XYZ file of C-alpha atoms in Angstrom:
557
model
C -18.996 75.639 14.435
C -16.284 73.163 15.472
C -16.045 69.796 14.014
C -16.514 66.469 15.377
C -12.458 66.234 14.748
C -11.929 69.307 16.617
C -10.304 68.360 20.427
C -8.404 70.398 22.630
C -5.166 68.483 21.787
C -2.479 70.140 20.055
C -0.189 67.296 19.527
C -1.528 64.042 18.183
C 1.546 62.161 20.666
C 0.325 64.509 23.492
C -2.526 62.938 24.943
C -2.907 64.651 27.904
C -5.579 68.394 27.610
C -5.445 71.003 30.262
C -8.901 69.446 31.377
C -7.198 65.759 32.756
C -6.571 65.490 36.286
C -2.962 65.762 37.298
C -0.778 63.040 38.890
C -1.257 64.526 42.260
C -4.867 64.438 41.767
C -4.953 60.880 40.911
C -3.055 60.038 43.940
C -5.092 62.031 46.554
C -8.403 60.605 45.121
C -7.054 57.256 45.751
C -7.656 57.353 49.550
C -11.393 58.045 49.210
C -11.751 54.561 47.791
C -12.711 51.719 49.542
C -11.398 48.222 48.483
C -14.973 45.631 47.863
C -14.681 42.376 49.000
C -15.425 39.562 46.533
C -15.860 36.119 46.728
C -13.708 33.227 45.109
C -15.782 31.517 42.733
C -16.230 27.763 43.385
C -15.667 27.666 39.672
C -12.028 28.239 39.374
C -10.476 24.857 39.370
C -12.660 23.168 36.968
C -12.518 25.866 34.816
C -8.766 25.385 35.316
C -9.005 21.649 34.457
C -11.403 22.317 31.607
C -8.544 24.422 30.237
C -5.401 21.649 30.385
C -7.812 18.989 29.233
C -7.436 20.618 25.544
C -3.452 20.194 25.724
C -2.385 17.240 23.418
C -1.125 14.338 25.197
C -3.780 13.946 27.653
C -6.475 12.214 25.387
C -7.623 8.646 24.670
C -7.103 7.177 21.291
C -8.049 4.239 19.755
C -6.884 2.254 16.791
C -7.539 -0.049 14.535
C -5.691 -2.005 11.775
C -6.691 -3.706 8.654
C -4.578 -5.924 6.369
C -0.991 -7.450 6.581
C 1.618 -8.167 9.740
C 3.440 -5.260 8.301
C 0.517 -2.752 8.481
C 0.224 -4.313 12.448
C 3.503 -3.451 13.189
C 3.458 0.175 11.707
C 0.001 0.133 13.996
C 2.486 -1.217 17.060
C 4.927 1.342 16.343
C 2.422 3.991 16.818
C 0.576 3.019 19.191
C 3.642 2.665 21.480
C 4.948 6.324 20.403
C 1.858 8.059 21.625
C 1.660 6.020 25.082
C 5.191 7.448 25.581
C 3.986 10.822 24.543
C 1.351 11.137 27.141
C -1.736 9.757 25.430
C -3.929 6.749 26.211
C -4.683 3.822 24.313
C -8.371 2.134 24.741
C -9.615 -0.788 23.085
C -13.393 1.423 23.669
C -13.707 3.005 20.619
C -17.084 5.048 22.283
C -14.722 6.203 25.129
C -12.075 7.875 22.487
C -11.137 11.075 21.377
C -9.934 10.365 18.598
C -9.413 7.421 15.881
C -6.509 6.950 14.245
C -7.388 4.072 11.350
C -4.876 1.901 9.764
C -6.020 0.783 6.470
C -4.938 -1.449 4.069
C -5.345 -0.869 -0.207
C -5.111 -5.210 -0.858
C -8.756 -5.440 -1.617
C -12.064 -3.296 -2.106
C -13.674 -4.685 1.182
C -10.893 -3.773 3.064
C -10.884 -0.380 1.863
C -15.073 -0.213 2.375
C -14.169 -1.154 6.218
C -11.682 1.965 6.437
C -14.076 4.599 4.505
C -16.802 3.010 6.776
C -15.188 3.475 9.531
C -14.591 7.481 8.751
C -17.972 7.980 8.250
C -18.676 6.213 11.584
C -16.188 8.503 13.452
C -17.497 11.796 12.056
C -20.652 10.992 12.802
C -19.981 10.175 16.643
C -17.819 13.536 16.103
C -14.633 11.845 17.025
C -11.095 13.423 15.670
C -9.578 11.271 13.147
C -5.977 10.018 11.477
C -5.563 8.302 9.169
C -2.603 5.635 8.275
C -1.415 3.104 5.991
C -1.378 2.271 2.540
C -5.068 3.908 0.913
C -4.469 7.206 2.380
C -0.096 6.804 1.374
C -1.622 5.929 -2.543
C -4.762 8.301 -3.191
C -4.147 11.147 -0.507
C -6.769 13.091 -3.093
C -9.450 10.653 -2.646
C -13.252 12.428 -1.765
C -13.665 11.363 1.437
C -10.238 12.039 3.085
C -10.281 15.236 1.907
C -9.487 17.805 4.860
C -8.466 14.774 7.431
C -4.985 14.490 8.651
C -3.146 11.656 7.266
C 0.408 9.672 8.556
C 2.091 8.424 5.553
C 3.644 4.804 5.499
C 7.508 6.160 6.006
C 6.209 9.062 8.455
C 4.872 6.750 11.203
C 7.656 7.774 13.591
C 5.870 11.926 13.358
C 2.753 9.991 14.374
C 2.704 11.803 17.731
C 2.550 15.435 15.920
C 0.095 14.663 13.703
C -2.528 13.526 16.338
C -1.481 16.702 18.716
C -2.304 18.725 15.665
C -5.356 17.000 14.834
C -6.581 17.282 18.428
C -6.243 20.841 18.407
C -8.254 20.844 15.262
C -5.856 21.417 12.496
C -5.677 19.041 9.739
C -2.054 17.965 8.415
C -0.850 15.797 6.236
C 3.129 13.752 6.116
C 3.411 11.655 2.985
C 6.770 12.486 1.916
C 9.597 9.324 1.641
C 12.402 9.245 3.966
C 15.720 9.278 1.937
C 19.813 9.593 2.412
C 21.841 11.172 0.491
C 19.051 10.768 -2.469
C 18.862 6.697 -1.158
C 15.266 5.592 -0.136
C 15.216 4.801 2.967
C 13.471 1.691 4.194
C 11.180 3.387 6.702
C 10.788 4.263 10.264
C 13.582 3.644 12.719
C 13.399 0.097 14.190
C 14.172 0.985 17.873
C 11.059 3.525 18.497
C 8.831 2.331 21.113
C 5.887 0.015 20.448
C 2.786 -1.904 21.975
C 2.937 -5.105 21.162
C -0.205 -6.273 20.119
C 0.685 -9.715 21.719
C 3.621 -8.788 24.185
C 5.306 -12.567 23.004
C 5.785 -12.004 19.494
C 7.934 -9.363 17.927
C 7.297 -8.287 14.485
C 9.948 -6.800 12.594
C 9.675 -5.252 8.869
C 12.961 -6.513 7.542
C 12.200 -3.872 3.959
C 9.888 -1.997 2.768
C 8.397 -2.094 -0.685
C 9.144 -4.075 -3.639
C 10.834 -4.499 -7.107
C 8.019 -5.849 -8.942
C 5.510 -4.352 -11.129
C 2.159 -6.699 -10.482
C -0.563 -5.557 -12.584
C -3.191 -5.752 -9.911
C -1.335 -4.373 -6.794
C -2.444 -1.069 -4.882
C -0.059 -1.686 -2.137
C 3.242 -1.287 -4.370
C 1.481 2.712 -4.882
C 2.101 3.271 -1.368
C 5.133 1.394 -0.330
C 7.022 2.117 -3.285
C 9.703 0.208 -4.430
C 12.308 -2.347 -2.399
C 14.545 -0.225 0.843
C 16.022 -2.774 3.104
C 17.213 -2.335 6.495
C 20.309 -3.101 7.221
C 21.565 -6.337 8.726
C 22.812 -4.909 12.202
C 19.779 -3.290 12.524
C 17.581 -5.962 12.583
C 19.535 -7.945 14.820
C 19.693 -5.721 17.207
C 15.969 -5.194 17.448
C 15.723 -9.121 17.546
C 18.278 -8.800 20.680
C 15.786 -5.872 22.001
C 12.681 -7.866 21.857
C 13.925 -11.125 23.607
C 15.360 -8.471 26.587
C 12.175 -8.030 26.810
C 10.233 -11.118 27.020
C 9.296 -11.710 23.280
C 9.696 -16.112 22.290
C 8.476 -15.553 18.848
C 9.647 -13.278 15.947
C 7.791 -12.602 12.780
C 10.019 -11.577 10.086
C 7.585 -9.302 7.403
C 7.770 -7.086 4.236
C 6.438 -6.663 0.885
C 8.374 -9.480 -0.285
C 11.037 -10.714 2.010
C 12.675 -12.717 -0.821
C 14.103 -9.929 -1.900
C 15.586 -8.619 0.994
C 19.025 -6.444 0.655
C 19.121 -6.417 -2.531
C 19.045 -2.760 -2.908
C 22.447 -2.868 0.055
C 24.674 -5.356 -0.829
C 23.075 -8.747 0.790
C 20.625 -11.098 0.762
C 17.543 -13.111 2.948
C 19.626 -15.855 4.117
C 22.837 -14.155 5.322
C 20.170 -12.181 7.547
C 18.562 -15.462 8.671
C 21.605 -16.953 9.657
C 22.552 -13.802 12.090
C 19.167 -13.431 13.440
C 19.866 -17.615 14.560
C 22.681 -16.538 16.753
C 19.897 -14.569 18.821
C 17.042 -16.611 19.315
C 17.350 -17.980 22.950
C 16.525 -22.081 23.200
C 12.909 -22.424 23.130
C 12.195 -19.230 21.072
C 11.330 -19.587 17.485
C 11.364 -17.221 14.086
C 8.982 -17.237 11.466
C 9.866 -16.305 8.136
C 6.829 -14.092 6.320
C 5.924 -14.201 2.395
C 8.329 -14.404 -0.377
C 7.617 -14.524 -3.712
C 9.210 -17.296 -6.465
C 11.610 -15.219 -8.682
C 13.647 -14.451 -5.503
C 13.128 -17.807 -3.099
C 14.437 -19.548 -5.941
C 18.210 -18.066 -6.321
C 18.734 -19.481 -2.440
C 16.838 -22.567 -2.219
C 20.012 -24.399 -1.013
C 20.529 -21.714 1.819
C 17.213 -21.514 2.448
C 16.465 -25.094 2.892
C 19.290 -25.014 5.674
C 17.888 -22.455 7.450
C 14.516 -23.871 7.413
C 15.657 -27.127 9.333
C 17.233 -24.919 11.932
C 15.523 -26.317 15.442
C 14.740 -23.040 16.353
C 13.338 -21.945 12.556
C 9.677 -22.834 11.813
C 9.728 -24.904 8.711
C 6.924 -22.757 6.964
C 7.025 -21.039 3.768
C 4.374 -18.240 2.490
C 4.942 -18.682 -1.080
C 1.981 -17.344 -3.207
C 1.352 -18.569 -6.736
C -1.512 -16.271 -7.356
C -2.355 -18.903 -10.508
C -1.291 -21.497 -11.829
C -1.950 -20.513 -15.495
C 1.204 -19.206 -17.347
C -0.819 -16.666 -19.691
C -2.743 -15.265 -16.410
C 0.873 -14.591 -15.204
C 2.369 -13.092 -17.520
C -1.084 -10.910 -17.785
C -0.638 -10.123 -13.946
C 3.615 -9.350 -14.593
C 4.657 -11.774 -11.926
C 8.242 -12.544 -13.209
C 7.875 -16.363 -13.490
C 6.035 -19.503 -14.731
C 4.093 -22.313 -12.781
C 6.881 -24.578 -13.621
C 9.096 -22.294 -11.288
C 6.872 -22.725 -8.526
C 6.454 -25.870 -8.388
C 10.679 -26.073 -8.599
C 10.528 -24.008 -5.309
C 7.486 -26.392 -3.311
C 9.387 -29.730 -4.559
C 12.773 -28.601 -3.707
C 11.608 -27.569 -0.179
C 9.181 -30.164 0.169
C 12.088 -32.969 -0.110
C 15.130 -30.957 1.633
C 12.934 -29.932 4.377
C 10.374 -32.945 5.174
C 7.411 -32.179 6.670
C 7.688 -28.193 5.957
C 4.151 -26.371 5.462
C 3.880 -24.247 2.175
C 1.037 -21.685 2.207
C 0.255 -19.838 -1.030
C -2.281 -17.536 -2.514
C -4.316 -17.340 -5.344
C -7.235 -15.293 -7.231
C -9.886 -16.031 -8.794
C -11.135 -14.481 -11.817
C -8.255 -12.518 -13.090
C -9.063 -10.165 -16.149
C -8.474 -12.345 -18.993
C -8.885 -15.795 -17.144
C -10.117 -18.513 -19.374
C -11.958 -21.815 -17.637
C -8.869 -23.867 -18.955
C -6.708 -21.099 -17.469
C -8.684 -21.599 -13.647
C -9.004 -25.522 -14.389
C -4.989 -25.124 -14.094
C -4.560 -23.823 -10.706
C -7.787 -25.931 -9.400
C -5.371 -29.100 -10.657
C -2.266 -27.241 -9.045
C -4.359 -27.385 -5.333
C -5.273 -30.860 -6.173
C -1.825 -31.948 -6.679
C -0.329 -30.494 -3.353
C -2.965 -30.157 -1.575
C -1.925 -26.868 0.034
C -2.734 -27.133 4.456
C -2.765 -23.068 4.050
C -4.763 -21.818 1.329
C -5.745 -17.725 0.775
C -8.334 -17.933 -1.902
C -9.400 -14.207 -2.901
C -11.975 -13.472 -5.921
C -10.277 -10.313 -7.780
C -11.445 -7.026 -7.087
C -9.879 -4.395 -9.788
C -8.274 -1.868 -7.736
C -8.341 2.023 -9.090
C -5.362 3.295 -10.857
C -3.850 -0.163 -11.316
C -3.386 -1.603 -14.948
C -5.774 -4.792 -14.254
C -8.245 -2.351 -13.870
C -8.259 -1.339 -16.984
C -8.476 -4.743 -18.796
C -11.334 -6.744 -19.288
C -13.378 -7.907 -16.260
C -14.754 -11.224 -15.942
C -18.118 -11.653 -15.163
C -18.980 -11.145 -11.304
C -21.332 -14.375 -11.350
C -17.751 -16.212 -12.690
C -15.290 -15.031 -10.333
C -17.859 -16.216 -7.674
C -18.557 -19.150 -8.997
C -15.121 -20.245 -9.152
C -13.786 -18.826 -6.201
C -16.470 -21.014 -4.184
C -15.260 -24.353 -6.652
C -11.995 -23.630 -5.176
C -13.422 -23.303 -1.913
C -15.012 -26.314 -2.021
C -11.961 -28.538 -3.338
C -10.028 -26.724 -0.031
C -11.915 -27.736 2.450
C -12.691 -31.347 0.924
C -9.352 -32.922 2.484
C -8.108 -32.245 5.623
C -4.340 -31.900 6.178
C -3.823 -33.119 9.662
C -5.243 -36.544 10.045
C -1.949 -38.202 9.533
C -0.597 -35.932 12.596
C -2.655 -38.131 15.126
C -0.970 -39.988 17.666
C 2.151 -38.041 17.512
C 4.343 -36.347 19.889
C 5.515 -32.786 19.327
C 6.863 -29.968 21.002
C 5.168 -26.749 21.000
C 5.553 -22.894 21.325
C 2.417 -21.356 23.284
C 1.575 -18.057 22.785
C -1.976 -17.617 22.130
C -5.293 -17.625 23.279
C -7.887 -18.786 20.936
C -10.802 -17.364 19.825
C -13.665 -19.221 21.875
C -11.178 -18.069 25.016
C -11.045 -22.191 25.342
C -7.748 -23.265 24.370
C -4.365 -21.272 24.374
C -2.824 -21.516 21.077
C 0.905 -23.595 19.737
C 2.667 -24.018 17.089
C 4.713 -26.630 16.098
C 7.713 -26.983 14.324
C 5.651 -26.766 10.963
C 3.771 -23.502 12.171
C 0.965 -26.077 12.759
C -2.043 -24.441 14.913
C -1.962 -27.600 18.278
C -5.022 -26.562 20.561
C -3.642 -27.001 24.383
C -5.066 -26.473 27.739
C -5.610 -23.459 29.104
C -3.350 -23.531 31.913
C -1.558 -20.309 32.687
C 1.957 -21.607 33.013
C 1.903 -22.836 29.640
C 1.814 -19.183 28.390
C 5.235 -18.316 26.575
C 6.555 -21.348 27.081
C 7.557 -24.578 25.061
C 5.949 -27.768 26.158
C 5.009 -31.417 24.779
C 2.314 -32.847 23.879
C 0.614 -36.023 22.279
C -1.305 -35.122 19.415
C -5.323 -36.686 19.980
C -7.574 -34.562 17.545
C -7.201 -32.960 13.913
C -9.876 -30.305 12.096
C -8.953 -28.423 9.107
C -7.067 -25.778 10.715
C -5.898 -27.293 13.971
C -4.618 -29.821 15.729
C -5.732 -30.718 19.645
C -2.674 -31.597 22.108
C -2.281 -33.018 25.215
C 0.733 -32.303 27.497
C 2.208 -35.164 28.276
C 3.203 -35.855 31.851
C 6.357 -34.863 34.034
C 7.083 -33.324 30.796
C 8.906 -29.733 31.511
C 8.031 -26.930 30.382
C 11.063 -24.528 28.414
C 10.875 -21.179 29.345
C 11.493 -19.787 25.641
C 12.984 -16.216 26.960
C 15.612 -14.663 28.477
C 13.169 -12.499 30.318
C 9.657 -11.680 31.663
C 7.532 -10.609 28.821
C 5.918 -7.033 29.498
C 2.412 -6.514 30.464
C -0.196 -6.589 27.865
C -0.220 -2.622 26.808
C 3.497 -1.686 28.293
C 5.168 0.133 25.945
C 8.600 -1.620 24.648
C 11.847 0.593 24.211
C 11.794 3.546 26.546
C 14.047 4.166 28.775
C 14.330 5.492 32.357
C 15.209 8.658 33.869
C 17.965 8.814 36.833
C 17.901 10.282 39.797
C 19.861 13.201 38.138
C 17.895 13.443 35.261
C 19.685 11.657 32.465
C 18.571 9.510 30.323
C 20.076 5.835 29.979
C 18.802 2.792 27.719
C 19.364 1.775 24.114
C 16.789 4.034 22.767
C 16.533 8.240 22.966
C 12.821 8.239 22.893
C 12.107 7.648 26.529
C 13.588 10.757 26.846
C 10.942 12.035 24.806
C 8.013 10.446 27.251
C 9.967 12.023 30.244
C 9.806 15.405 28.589
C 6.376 15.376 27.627
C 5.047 14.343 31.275
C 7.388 17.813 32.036
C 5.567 20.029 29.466
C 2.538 18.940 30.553
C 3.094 19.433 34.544
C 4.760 22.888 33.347
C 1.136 23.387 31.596
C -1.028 22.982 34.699
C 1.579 24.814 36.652
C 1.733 28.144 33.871
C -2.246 27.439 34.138
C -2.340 28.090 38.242
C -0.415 30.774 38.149
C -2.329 32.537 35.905
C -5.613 31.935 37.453
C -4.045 33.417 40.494
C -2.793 36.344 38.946
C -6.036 37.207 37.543
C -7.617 36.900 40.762
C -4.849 38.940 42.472
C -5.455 41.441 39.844
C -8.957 41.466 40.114
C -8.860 42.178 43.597
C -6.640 45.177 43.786
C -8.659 47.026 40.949
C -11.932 46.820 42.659
């Protein structure tokens, strides 16, 4: 009896037995058929549609950022890189996509917003990114564990992390950039951006640090001090007033120490961002620590009076208790900052110092806290942070012993309490000052100036005022603020060389010409003109196969 493997082939590559019908067979039964006619189905397009809605670029994203001007400009920088590429921003976080959350490691509540936040996504089954300095520090933590994360230094890959993650892949870019085995200070300073507030420009002058603070998370993920260099930073300055901006924020880690890792230093950089702000347009100079203020005071104090300078100083103390700060490895005594407040305070008169401080350090005696409660008394500080310490994981304050939660409370709300029992401004009444609007204020009442001082002055929401430099006569103080009233046939500067883009235009792309080359200072608009290519390519690759299946389809039945 034959087997089942028995055939009538005698070659395994000859496939055809004696029993198949011959070409000429094949052809003559061809005529006997007769073609059916079919339809179209209605269904086509959207089912084309449905098809090139899956292609990254064509989604809505929103974002959110928690913590420090530097973490908002990284959150600038990619916003504006994936409105180039295609996607859509929303402030609708139910109308998204995706979420791509920017968190920040300074405190536990901070970090209980961002792991909130997850949760909140996953459960509204939204894709998620995440960004900034908790995922850059514990990348192995629980609950990021199989989520796509955008290190700190990789925010200018931002766009192929989110195509990836819309397409359902998780990946991960924590690596640090470097040169020639250099550290590199970060992403490049001329990729596009949104400007959160299309008036003020925020630039990250370095990234990272050179101290070794006993309680900080955020030197884990920024690493230590990589400056940008000097042209570089002037030349975004120059970008940002071509477009509009009347304010710059200057930002880092610790701008203090700025170029000390290239050859330089924070005033030399000061003094050539002055030749490029435009009359009417004012910088603002971000935190700085003691050790490093205090080798250019003289310099600094110069720069400071500069008309177009704000005379305002972030300088935090942190405490005012010598053995708390040697505990917390801060690299100087109270004595040396109060050197740095009284020199500035007489050199530049009327400047505004803002500082920080915590309460209930590990080791912090009452006499310890009594010291920095008489250190607020003394200089009564207009700008006061006042945190209660949270021990961050993996840091070396977390390992030392806590103070009691009821005592960090309790004298984080005495400090509280001595803060808002004077009010800075009272003395301001009655005088005349000019003012940089560019702000609305919270209520939606008021737009919001600053003074020379970086003084919050209340004015009247009048839309020419926006972006512009006007006068006023001072009428009302509170503890934050100060209420203004333009005085008449005053004029108001315009305090820019150009019209500031619309709220959610993306800054630095260029435009395509008529012959399809690129021209601007920047080669990523090239990169927005490509991807609006791929993606018409995309639909068109779609159609055509949609017809050729139907064409297909067709001539077989």
């Amino acid at each position: 009896m034959p087997s089942a493997c028995d055939s009538m082939i005698d070659d395994i590559e000859d496939m055809v037995s004696a029993d198949d019908p011959t070409p000429q067979d094949r052809q003559n039964a061809r005529k006997s058929i007769i073609p059916r006619a079919r339809k179209r189905k209605d269904q086509l397009v959207p089912e084309e549609l449905q098809a090139d809605s899956l292609i990254p670029g064509t989604q809505k994203i929103w974002m959110r950022t928690w913590g420090c001007s530097h973490n908002n400009s990284d959150g600038e920088y990619m916003a504006g890189q994936l409105a180039a590429s295609g996607y859509k921003m929303t402030d609708d976080p139910s109308e998204a996509d995706l979420w791509l959350l920017n968190s920040c490691t300074v405190k536990n509540p901070a970090e209980d917003h961002f792991r909130n936040s997850i949760k909140k996504a996953q459960d509204q089954q939204k894709k998620v990114v995440l960004a900034g300095c908790v995922p850059q520090a514990q990348p192995r933590m629980d609950y990021l564990k199989g989520l796509s994360i955008i290190g700190v230094q990789q925010i200018d890959r931002v766009v192929e992390v989110v195509d990836e993650a819309v397409k359902g892949h998780s990946v991960r870019l924590l690596g640090q950039k470097k040169d020639g085995g250099k550290r590199l200070g970060g992403a490049r300073l001329d990729l596009p951006k949104i400007r959160k507030n299309p008036l003020i420009e925020i630039i990250s002058i370095n990234t990272g640090c050179l101290n070794a603070c006993t309680y900080c998370k955020t030197k884990h993920a920024r690493g230590d001090l990589a400056s940008y260099p000097v042209e570089e930073l002037v030349e975004r300055a120059r970008q940002s007033f071509q477009e509009g901006v009347c304010e710059i924020w200057l930002t880092s880690e610790d701008t203090g120490a700025y170029g000390r890792d290239i050859g330089t230093d924070l005033p030399s950089l000061l003094w050539r961002l002055v030749e490029e702000i435009p009359e009417g347009a004012m910088l603002r100079l971000g935190m700085t620590n003691p050790p490093y203020i205090l080798e250019h005071l003289e310099e600094m104090a110069k720069v400071l009076n500069h008309p177009r300078v704000y005379a305002f100083l972030h300088v935090p103390v942190q405490s005012a208790s010598d053995s708390v700060l040697m505990d917390m490895k801060r690299e100087y005594c109270a004595a040396d900052f109060r050197t740095v407040v009284d020199f500035l305070k007489d050199r530049v008169p009327g400047i505004t110092i803002a500082t920080d401080i915590i309460c209930g350090f590990p080791g912090e005696t009452e006499a310890d806290f009594q010291e920095t409660v008489e250190l607020v008394r003394q200089y009564r500080f207009p700008s006061l942070f006042i945190n209660q310490f949270y021990p961050r994981p993996g840091t070396p304050a977390a390992k030392m012993e806590q103070v009691p939660a009821h005592v960090k409370k309790q004298r984080t709300k005495e400090l509280s309490q001595l803060f808002h029992s004077y009010n800075p401004y009272d003395h301001k009444i009655g005088e005349r000052q000019k003012v940089l609007v560019t702000e609305e204020s919270f209520d939606a009442q008021y737009f919001v100036a600053h003074n020379k001082f970086y003084e919050q002055v209340l004015v009247p929401k009048q839309p020419e005022f926006t972006g512009k430099m006007i006068e006023v006569d001072v009428y009302e103080s509170g503890k934050h603020f100060l209420k203004g009233r333009p005085v008449d046939h005053s004029k108001p500067l315009t305090a820019s060389i150009a019209a500031p883009l619309l709220k959610g235009q993306v800054s630095g792309l260029t435009q395509e010409t008529p012959n399809g080359q690129c021209h601007g200072a920047t080669p990523t608009g090239c990169f927005s003109v490509d991807r609006e290519r791929l993606k018409t390519i995309g639909l068109g690759l779609a159609v055509a196969a949609a017809m050729l299946a139907l064409l297909l389809e067709k001539l077989y039945y």
